[in-house]
mmCIF file of C-alpha atoms in Angstrom:
data_model
loop_
_atom_site.group_PDB
_atom_site.id
_atom_site.type_symbol
_atom_site.label_atom_id
_atom_site.label_comp_id
_atom_site.label_asym_id
_atom_site.label_seq_id
_atom_site.Cartn_x
_atom_site.Cartn_y
_atom_site.Cartn_z
ATOM 1 C CA MET A 170 0.000 0.000 0.000
ATOM 2 C CA ILE A 171 1.299 3.444 -0.925
ATOM 3 C CA ASN A 172 1.634 5.690 2.107
ATOM 4 C CA TYR A 173 1.013 9.371 1.354
ATOM 5 C CA THR A 174 -0.148 12.567 3.024
ATOM 6 C CA PRO A 175 -1.907 15.569 1.441
ATOM 7 C CA ILE A 176 0.234 18.648 0.806
ATOM 8 C CA ASN A 177 -2.663 21.075 1.205
ATOM 9 C CA GLU A 178 -6.399 21.235 0.568
ATOM 10 C CA TYR A 179 -5.993 22.248 -3.085
ATOM 11 C CA ILE A 180 -3.317 20.118 -4.650
ATOM 12 C CA GLY A 181 -0.669 17.475 -4.168
ATOM 13 C CA ILE A 182 0.508 14.623 -1.985
ATOM 14 C CA ARG A 183 3.775 13.651 -0.315
ATOM 15 C CA LEU A 184 4.932 10.052 -0.610
ATOM 16 C CA ASN A 185 6.517 8.669 2.546
ATOM 17 C CA HIS A 186 8.649 5.860 1.122
ATOM 18 C CA SER A 187 12.239 5.091 0.247
ATOM 19 C CA TYR A 188 13.404 4.905 -3.351
ATOM 20 C CA ASP A 189 13.405 1.104 -3.366
ATOM 21 C CA GLU A 190 9.917 0.960 -1.862
ATOM 22 C CA ILE A 191 8.455 3.318 -4.442
ATOM 23 C CA MET A 192 10.156 1.494 -7.310
ATOM 24 C CA SER A 193 8.275 -1.645 -6.208
ATOM 25 C CA PHE A 194 4.910 0.015 -6.834
ATOM 26 C CA THR A 195 3.231 -0.421 -10.210
ATOM 27 C CA ASN A 196 3.203 2.261 -12.869
ATOM 28 C CA ASP A 197 -0.589 2.358 -12.749
ATOM 29 C CA GLU A 198 -0.583 3.031 -8.994
ATOM 30 C CA LEU A 199 1.850 5.935 -9.291
ATOM 31 C CA GLN A 200 0.228 7.423 -12.377
ATOM 32 C CA ASN A 201 -3.158 7.338 -10.672
ATOM 33 C CA LEU A 202 -1.758 9.366 -7.777
ATOM 34 C CA LEU A 203 -0.080 11.907 -10.065
ATOM 35 C CA TYR A 204 -3.048 12.548 -12.338
ATOM 36 C CA THR A 205 -5.505 12.589 -9.448
ATOM 37 C CA TYR A 206 -3.533 14.892 -7.122
ATOM 38 C CA LYS A 207 -1.462 16.768 -9.785
ATOM 39 C CA ILE A 208 1.732 16.903 -7.650
ATOM 40 C CA ILE A 209 3.864 14.216 -6.010
ATOM 41 C CA LEU A 210 6.511 15.357 -3.521
ATOM 42 C CA ILE A 211 9.239 13.153 -2.071
ATOM 43 C CA LYS A 212 11.735 14.331 0.538
ATOM 44 C CA ASN A 213 15.233 13.138 1.459
ATOM 45 C CA TRP A 214 16.084 11.175 -1.666
ATOM 46 C CA ASN A 215 19.714 12.157 -1.257
ATOM 47 C CA ASN A 216 22.612 11.181 -3.519
ATOM 48 C CA LEU A 217 20.587 9.345 -6.140
ATOM 49 C CA SER A 218 22.242 8.851 -9.505
ATOM 50 C CA PRO A 219 20.785 10.202 -12.761
ATOM 51 C CA THR A 220 20.040 6.597 -13.746
ATOM 52 C CA GLN A 221 17.960 6.072 -10.608
ATOM 53 C CA ILE A 222 15.986 9.259 -11.225
ATOM 54 C CA VAL A 223 15.474 8.363 -14.892
ATOM 55 C CA ASN A 224 14.197 4.893 -13.939
ATOM 56 C CA PHE A 225 11.771 6.430 -11.456
ATOM 57 C CA SER A 226 10.553 8.887 -14.098
ATOM 58 C CA LYS A 227 9.739 6.023 -16.454
ATOM 59 C CA LYS A 228 7.049 4.945 -13.985
ATOM 60 C CA PHE A 229 4.961 7.874 -15.244
ATOM 61 C CA GLY A 230 5.247 7.517 -19.013
ATOM 62 C CA ASP A 231 7.670 7.986 -21.890
ATOM 63 C CA ILE A 232 10.609 10.339 -21.335
ATOM 64 C CA TRP A 233 11.307 12.973 -23.967
ATOM 65 C CA THR A 234 13.908 12.217 -26.594
ATOM 66 C CA ASP A 235 17.113 14.229 -26.761
ATOM 67 C CA GLN A 236 15.777 15.878 -29.931
ATOM 68 C CA LEU A 237 12.835 17.302 -27.993
ATOM 69 C CA TYR A 238 15.038 18.574 -25.161
ATOM 70 C CA LYS A 239 17.328 20.263 -27.659
ATOM 71 C CA ARG A 240 14.375 21.691 -29.551
ATOM 72 C CA PHE A 241 13.366 23.552 -26.413
ATOM 73 C CA GLN A 242 16.974 24.576 -25.781
ATOM 74 C CA GLU A 243 17.410 22.468 -22.672
ATOM 75 C CA ASN A 244 20.845 21.269 -21.588
ATOM 76 C CA VAL A 245 20.867 17.529 -22.314
ATOM 77 C CA ALA A 246 22.851 14.868 -20.452
ATOM 78 C CA TYR A 247 22.622 11.070 -20.520
ATOM 79 C CA ASP A 248 22.361 8.442 -17.806
ATOM 80 C CA ASP A 249 24.381 5.208 -17.695
ATOM 81 C CA ASN A 250 21.993 3.597 -20.180
ATOM 82 C CA GLY A 251 22.111 6.475 -22.658
ATOM 83 C CA THR A 252 18.690 7.827 -21.713
ATOM 84 C CA PRO A 253 18.492 11.630 -22.053
ATOM 85 C CA TYR A 254 17.548 14.000 -19.285
ATOM 86 C CA SER A 255 17.819 17.745 -18.821
ATOM 87 C CA ILE A 256 20.161 19.594 -16.453
ATOM 88 C CA TYR A 257 18.774 22.826 -15.033
ATOM 89 C CA ASN A 258 21.850 24.518 -13.593
ATOM 90 C CA ASN A 259 21.669 28.264 -13.270
ATOM 91 C CA GLN A 260 24.117 30.606 -11.576
ATOM 92 C CA LEU A 261 22.835 33.763 -13.258
ATOM 93 C CA TRP A 262 21.557 35.558 -10.182
ATOM 94 C CA LYS A 263 19.629 38.196 -12.136
ATOM 95 C CA ARG A 264 17.641 35.519 -13.955
ATOM 96 C CA LEU A 265 17.098 33.498 -10.809
ATOM 97 C CA SER A 266 15.924 36.465 -8.761
ATOM 98 C CA GLY A 267 13.283 37.374 -11.314
ATOM 99 C CA GLU A 268 9.810 35.920 -11.284
ATOM 100 C CA LEU A 269 8.564 33.595 -14.015
ATOM 101 C CA PRO A 270 4.848 34.087 -14.709
ATOM 102 C CA TRP A 271 2.190 31.436 -14.259
ATOM 103 C CA HIS A 272 2.100 29.155 -17.285
ATOM 104 C CA THR A 273 1.516 25.636 -18.579
ATOM 105 C CA ASP A 274 4.181 23.843 -20.608
ATOM 106 C CA VAL A 275 3.593 22.665 -24.177
ATOM 107 C CA ALA A 276 -0.112 23.385 -24.452
ATOM 108 C CA ASN A 277 -0.259 23.111 -28.237
ATOM 109 C CA GLU A 278 3.232 22.770 -29.710
ATOM 110 C CA PRO A 279 3.357 20.784 -33.003
ATOM 111 C CA GLY A 280 4.969 17.379 -32.669
ATOM 112 C CA CYS A 281 4.606 17.248 -28.870
ATOM 113 C CA GLU A 282 2.046 15.550 -26.696
ATOM 114 C CA ARG A 283 -0.068 18.135 -24.928
ATOM 115 C CA TYR A 284 0.682 18.861 -21.264
ATOM 116 C CA PRO A 285 3.615 16.576 -20.386
ATOM 117 C CA SER A 286 4.617 15.997 -16.783
ATOM 118 C CA ARG A 287 7.756 17.576 -15.285
ATOM 119 C CA LEU A 288 10.053 16.017 -12.699
ATOM 120 C CA LEU A 289 12.619 18.063 -10.750
ATOM 121 C CA TYR A 290 15.281 16.475 -8.534
ATOM 122 C CA CYS A 291 17.216 19.058 -6.524
ATOM 123 C CA THR A 292 20.978 18.403 -6.452
ATOM 124 C CA GLU A 293 22.346 21.792 -5.297
ATOM 125 C CA LEU A 294 21.156 25.148 -3.967
ATOM 126 C CA PRO A 295 22.854 28.526 -3.483
ATOM 127 C CA SER A 296 24.380 28.911 -0.030
ATOM 128 C CA HIS A 297 22.597 32.180 0.843
ATOM 129 C CA TYR A 298 19.203 33.041 -0.657
ATOM 130 C CA ILE A 299 15.518 33.497 0.098
ATOM 131 C CA GLY A 300 12.434 32.702 -1.972
ATOM 132 C CA LEU A 301 12.689 31.061 -5.404
ATOM 133 C CA GLN A 302 9.903 28.606 -4.636
ATOM 134 C CA THR A 303 8.430 26.405 -7.331
ATOM 135 C CA GLU A 304 4.671 26.931 -7.314
ATOM 136 C CA VAL A 305 1.933 24.813 -8.889
ATOM 137 C CA SER A 306 -1.781 25.629 -8.904
ATOM 138 C CA ASN A 307 -4.810 23.396 -9.491
ATOM 139 C CA MET A 308 -7.072 24.663 -12.280
ATOM 140 C CA ALA A 309 -9.575 21.843 -11.785
ATOM 141 C CA PHE A 310 -10.108 23.012 -8.212
ATOM 142 C CA ALA A 311 -10.338 26.585 -9.495
ATOM 143 C CA TYR A 312 -13.065 25.595 -11.946
ATOM 144 C CA ASN A 313 -15.063 23.761 -9.272
ATOM 145 C CA GLU A 314 -14.992 26.853 -7.060
ATOM 146 C CA LEU A 315 -16.460 29.123 -9.741
ATOM 147 C CA SER A 316 -20.020 30.364 -9.392
ATOM 148 C CA GLU A 317 -22.572 28.777 -11.699
ATOM 149 C CA SER A 318 -22.811 32.012 -13.666
ATOM 150 C CA ASP A 319 -19.023 32.073 -14.175
ATOM 151 C CA LYS A 320 -19.064 28.432 -15.276
ATOM 152 C CA ASP A 321 -21.764 29.324 -17.780
ATOM 153 C CA PHE A 322 -19.712 32.285 -19.012
ATOM 154 C CA TYR A 323 -16.550 30.234 -19.580
ATOM 155 C CA SER A 324 -18.512 27.517 -21.380
ATOM 156 C CA SER A 325 -18.636 29.728 -24.500
ATOM 157 C CA VAL A 326 -15.189 31.329 -24.146
ATOM 158 C CA TYR A 327 -12.133 30.454 -26.245
ATOM 159 C CA PHE A 328 -8.436 31.221 -25.832
ATOM 160 C CA THR A 329 -6.173 31.775 -28.821
ATOM 161 C CA HIS A 330 -2.813 30.107 -28.186
ATOM 162 C CA GLN A 331 0.388 30.586 -30.133
ATOM 163 C CA SER A 332 3.621 28.616 -30.388
ATOM 164 C CA TRP A 333 5.720 28.229 -27.261
ATOM 165 C CA GLN A 334 8.827 28.670 -29.407
ATOM 166 C CA LYS A 335 8.040 31.100 -32.209
ATOM 167 C CA VAL A 336 5.761 34.090 -31.676
ATOM 168 C CA GLY A 337 2.873 34.374 -34.111
ATOM 169 C CA THR A 338 2.916 30.765 -35.312
ATOM 170 C CA ASN A 339 0.736 27.713 -34.653
ATOM 171 C CA LEU A 340 -2.259 29.817 -33.655
ATOM 172 C CA ILE A 341 -5.034 27.634 -32.312
ATOM 173 C CA ASP A 342 -8.326 28.381 -30.559
ATOM 174 C CA LEU A 343 -9.017 26.156 -27.554
ATOM 175 C CA PRO A 344 -12.082 26.121 -25.281
ATOM 176 C CA ALA A 345 -11.590 27.861 -21.952
ATOM 177 C CA ILE A 346 -12.863 24.728 -20.208
ATOM 178 C CA GLY A 347 -10.910 21.533 -20.784
ATOM 179 C CA VAL A 348 -11.612 17.967 -19.678
ATOM 180 C CA HIS A 349 -8.848 15.928 -18.060
ATOM 181 C CA PRO A 350 -8.498 12.726 -20.141
ATOM 182 C CA TYR A 351 -7.583 10.601 -17.106
ATOM 183 C CA THR A 352 -9.804 11.903 -14.303
ATOM 184 C CA GLY A 353 -12.649 13.378 -16.368
ATOM 185 C CA GLU A 354 -12.417 16.634 -14.378
ATOM 186 C CA LYS A 355 -13.276 19.919 -15.977
ATOM 187 C CA PHE A 356 -10.560 22.556 -15.625
ATOM 188 C CA LEU A 357 -9.833 26.100 -16.719
ATOM 189 C CA ARG A 358 -7.357 26.006 -19.584
ATOM 190 C CA LEU A 359 -5.434 29.030 -18.302
ATOM 191 C CA ASN A 360 -1.894 29.858 -19.343
ATOM 192 C CA ARG A 361 0.599 32.659 -19.676
ATOM 193 C CA VAL A 362 -0.877 35.727 -21.356
ATOM 194 C CA GLY A 363 0.846 38.120 -23.741
ATOM 195 C CA SER A 364 1.685 38.921 -27.349
ATOM 196 C CA SER A 365 5.378 37.978 -27.077
ATOM 197 C CA LEU A 366 6.842 34.924 -25.380
ATOM 198 C CA GLY A 367 3.309 34.139 -24.344
ATOM 199 C CA TRP A 368 0.844 31.392 -24.923
ATOM 200 C CA ILE A 369 -2.606 33.067 -24.903
ATOM 201 C CA THR A 370 -2.804 36.061 -27.230
ATOM 202 C CA GLN A 371 -6.530 36.800 -27.067
ATOM 203 C CA TRP A 372 -9.761 35.553 -25.567
ATOM 204 C CA TYR A 373 -13.294 35.858 -26.825
ATOM 205 C CA LYS A 374 -16.846 34.633 -26.402
ATOM 206 C CA VAL A 375 -18.847 33.043 -29.195
ATOM 207 C CA ASN A 376 -22.280 34.657 -29.367
ATOM 208 C CA ASN A 377 -25.509 32.942 -30.312
ATOM 209 C CA ASP A 378 -25.244 34.336 -33.854
ATOM 210 C CA ASN A 379 -21.673 32.933 -34.135
ATOM 211 C CA THR A 380 -20.058 36.369 -33.910
ATOM 212 C CA ARG A 381 -17.213 36.963 -31.485
ATOM 213 C CA SER A 382 -16.986 39.315 -28.540
ATOM 214 C CA CYS A 383 -13.314 39.871 -27.700
ATOM 215 C CA TYR A 384 -12.246 40.764 -24.168
ATOM 216 C CA ASN A 385 -9.430 42.814 -22.706
ATOM 217 C CA ILE A 386 -6.305 40.636 -22.569
ATOM 218 C CA VAL A 387 -5.040 42.471 -19.489
ATOM 219 C CA SER A 388 -8.093 41.334 -17.553
ATOM 220 C CA LEU A 389 -7.347 37.713 -18.452
ATOM 221 C CA ASP A 390 -3.811 38.117 -17.130
ATOM 222 C CA GLU A 391 -5.312 39.341 -13.870
ATOM 223 C CA ILE A 392 -7.649 36.331 -13.742
ATOM 224 C CA VAL A 393 -4.757 33.911 -14.312
ATOM 225 C CA THR A 394 -2.768 35.502 -11.481
ATOM 226 C CA LYS A 395 -5.696 35.657 -9.061
ATOM 227 C CA LEU A 396 -6.839 32.064 -9.498
ATOM 228 C CA SER A 397 -3.293 30.679 -9.584
ATOM 229 C CA GLU A 398 -2.414 32.403 -6.318
ATOM 230 C CA GLN A 399 -5.576 31.142 -4.671
ATOM 231 C CA TYR A 400 -5.206 27.396 -5.317
ATOM 232 C CA LYS A 401 -1.454 26.850 -5.250
ATOM 233 C CA TYR A 402 1.268 24.938 -3.469
ATOM 234 C CA SER A 403 4.602 26.744 -2.958
ATOM 235 C CA HIS A 404 7.594 24.443 -2.582
ATOM 236 C CA ASN A 405 10.674 25.561 -0.666
ATOM 237 C CA TRP A 406 13.511 23.468 -2.020
ATOM 238 C CA GLU A 407 15.985 21.328 -0.127
ATOM 239 C CA VAL A 408 18.674 19.162 -1.711
ATOM 240 C CA GLY A 409 17.263 15.656 -2.213
ATOM 241 C CA ASP A 410 13.710 16.825 -2.910
ATOM 242 C CA VAL A 411 11.795 15.348 -5.839
ATOM 243 C CA LEU A 412 8.795 17.212 -7.209
ATOM 244 C CA ILE A 413 6.810 15.826 -10.109
ATOM 245 C CA PHE A 414 3.770 17.637 -11.451
ATOM 246 C CA SER A 415 1.383 17.084 -14.305
ATOM 247 C CA ASN A 416 0.744 19.971 -16.683
ATOM 248 C CA TRP A 417 -2.781 18.678 -17.183
ATOM 249 C CA ALA A 418 -5.163 20.987 -15.272
ATOM 250 C CA THR A 419 -2.364 22.982 -13.620
ATOM 251 C CA VAL A 420 -0.286 26.112 -14.049
ATOM 252 C CA HIS A 421 3.123 26.692 -12.467
ATOM 253 C CA ARG A 422 5.915 29.226 -12.034
ATOM 254 C CA LYS A 423 9.132 30.056 -10.214
ATOM 255 C CA GLY A 424 8.448 32.657 -7.534
ATOM 256 C CA LEU A 425 10.446 35.752 -6.680
ATOM 257 C CA GLY A 426 13.581 35.513 -4.605
ATOM 258 C CA THR A 427 16.871 37.082 -3.641
ATOM 259 C CA ILE A 428 20.324 35.535 -3.892
ATOM 260 C CA TYR A 429 22.823 37.400 -1.769
ATOM 261 C CA ASP A 430 26.212 38.579 -3.022
ATOM 262 C CA ASP A 431 28.119 36.251 -0.697
ATOM 263 C CA SER A 432 26.272 33.187 -1.979
ATOM 264 C CA THR A 433 28.110 30.301 -3.618
ATOM 265 C CA GLY A 434 26.842 27.341 -5.588
ATOM 266 C CA ALA A 435 24.024 26.982 -8.076
ATOM 267 C CA ARG A 436 20.325 26.212 -8.176
ATOM 268 C CA SER A 437 20.654 22.824 -9.855
ATOM 269 C CA PHE A 438 18.179 20.129 -10.813
ATOM 270 C CA ILE A 439 17.938 16.989 -12.838
ATOM 271 C CA ARG A 440 14.811 17.705 -14.870
ATOM 272 C CA LEU A 441 12.832 15.208 -16.889
ATOM 273 C CA THR A 442 9.876 15.765 -19.170
ATOM 274 C CA ILE A 443 7.476 12.848 -19.421
ATOM 275 C CA ASN A 444 4.648 12.302 -21.865
ATOM 276 C CA PRO A 445 1.442 11.189 -20.090
ATOM 277 C CA GLY A 446 1.014 7.516 -19.387
ATOM 278 C CA PHE A 447 -2.553 7.485 -20.710
ATOM 279 C CA ASN A 448 -4.260 7.862 -24.064
ATOM 280 C CA ILE A 449 -5.165 11.497 -24.685
ATOM 281 C CA VAL A 450 -8.731 11.887 -25.919
ATOM 282 C CA ALA A 451 -9.303 15.578 -25.100
#
């Protein structure tokens, strides 16, 4: 039996097992927990090798190829079996101290499965810093908490997405309300907003006569921020932590922080991107 505890009332669980114990559980058991609770947190997995982390990641689906990592300009390394993974190692304090906005990875990029899962294994942290949490928010919970009138409003709203990589390409209109292909939950298909380096470029309602009523994009940005802040989990990193989250029905970001001038070391992770372990029908 898998022993876990809730992280908070909105999202996530913590698994209370050793590496060997968790590796004995079936893929179906672990995938069910991830797609149901959106986040899995494991503490004190210290000094694991890249191969061990890669093998754990395979419990949740198919790991990205090195071509996909390189396509998204991620630093690729290989485990003992030649399986690719990404190294997130950043010592650029200005970049680290800045805030990354709420977003969802790979919502509509050609050639990629929609909404892959992300795994982060913390291997090093700066010696003197504050903040820099990784935050994930539950957009299925956010949808359930809407008033009936707001649910009715969003039922006829669409978001225009563009490419994650190249501004102005791969424009696609997606319903504001999505359905999770594993759990069947409805969720708000929110994402980063903006005309450059953004994912949602406009939003509009389809009227009864099939005309469109476009809305102020700034107001959507405010909605994304408000709902994301309300139903989130903020993770304060320690070396040996593993955090895996599904991009289905969630948004995430890196929060603000300060790294002091006397700090040494880097904010380093082994990062894996994993295509869902279920058949996507939505």
